Amino acid sequence: MIKIRAEHVDAYYGAKQVLADISLDIKERQITALIGPSGCGKSTFMRCLNRMNDSVRIFSLRGDVYLDGDPIYADTYDVVQLRQRVGMVFQRPNPFPQTVYDNVAFGPRVVARERGADLDSIVEESLRRVGLWQELRDKLTQDALSLSLGQQQRLCLARVLSTRPEVILMDEPASALDPIETLRIEDLMRELIELYTIVIVTHNMQQAARVSDWTAFFLTDDGLTGKLVEYGETGQIFTQPDDKRTIDYITGRFG
Amino acid sequence: MLRRRFEGELKRLQDEVLGLGYAVQRAITEAVDGLKVRNLDVSQQIIAGDSEINRKRFQIEADVLVLIATQQPMARDLRALAAILDIIRELERTGDYAKGIAKISLNIGEEELIKPLLDIPRMSEKAMDMLGRALRAYIDNDDRSAREIALEDDEVDGLYNQVRHELVTLILADPSRVEQANMLLWAAHNLERAADRVTNICERVVFSATGELGELPNSPDQSDA
């Protein structure tokens, strides 16, 4: 099942073309990793998937992106609902300066106007999904910033889950974490795909290899415009890639 | 426990190795049985089935490479995977011995056996029992059992010497039987080699469990392999 389909996506910052002709299918309940050197457009592309680039005034896009078959760049498409369905976790944990509870409850309060016992159960369920409930059940009123970085990142993931998304976009979610916390996030991602579709951007090729089912390799040949070089099953990309440039990159002979 | 994905894949691959091992065990056992009871249909099936054993081996090999490339295993995880690559090669070669025995059976054809087969089936039984336990030791990371199993190769060698002595005596008594006796000698030789390969597998079990690289007592002379 295809969850998101990108068709011939070109993206521009003003007159500068930053993505050229990207066509890519994101499979439902699988993990798709976007890899490539800095400036190859992988983050820009991921941000096209929930229209996070809309806030950049000079950004424009040609081509189409479909979520469950509906074109998300259509004029009538509800962007607020899109971002609830396609949630995002960022590079550095960014909890709100509030309690653990309020961080997770934030989305459901604002979006679904949940209150009381319903809200409590959403918070508990979200914290359970990210493996934080046992650790934090007695510390729900604690300041989120007092948690370890790894806990903060999982809290941010719980905050995304609390609004019941279908797709989770992760932009370098483990780059600020130590190796053990990194593996914990990776294990968590493997659990989450029972329910969610995940797209991850990572500079850490080994992480992409470990965690993903599908890998897309992006590259720019002029330092400006990102292109999709190769896309396939992760096992195949890391053992027998087709494209010479992919081979050079994953064997560390490039860049 | 961290790294559940890797653990799950490793476990799956180890099950595949066991599966390949059972297939090889069955092939040897049935090949010897086909030879003993002169069932040429069974011998044909063994020959046809060998390609499936080869296919399984290559599938496991490809999967191990993917796992190494994607999961960056270290220490005992890396050894467990490296051991698989060696073990499946030994298994595939053992499968070839089964095919060899089946071919011998076909070559003997409708001829009657020059002697009832007793020790050859015993060799097969012993070697395949060792094989099953060696694979179990691999799964259990049990280097102690592996070392013990390797020592049992002496029993197979003992049986082989007995078979050889008997067949040579037969040839000397009646040179007209040399052709079939020679073929039976080769069948026994295949089984002796199969047991040697179990010893090789035991070495890889010790390596996987402890990191120790080396030959066990009874290791087949490599130049002879």
CSV table of N, CA and C in Angstrom, one decimal, chain B residues 6 23 77 91 105 129:
chain,number,residue,atom,x,y,z
B,6,PHE,N,17.7,-6.6,14.9
B,6,PHE,CA,18.8,-7.5,14.6
B,6,PHE,C,18.6,-8.9,15.2
B,23,ALA,N,17.5,-30.6,6.0
B,23,ALA,CA,17.4,-31.0,4.6
B,23,ALA,C,18.6,-31.9,4.2
B,77,ASP,N,28.0,-11.0,17.7
B,77,ASP,CA,27.0,-11.0,16.7
B,77,ASP,C,27.7,-11.2,15.3
B,91,LEU,N,27.5,-27.4,4.9
B,91,LEU,CA,26.2,-28.1,4.7
B,91,LEU,C,26.0,-28.4,3.2
B,105,SER,N,24.5,-45.2,-6.3
B,105,SER,CA,23.3,-46.1,-6.3
B,105,SER,C,22.8,-46.3,-7.7
B,129,ASP,N,23.8,-37.9,13.1
B,129,ASP,CA,23.5,-37.6,14.5
B,129,ASP,C,24.5,-36.5,15.0
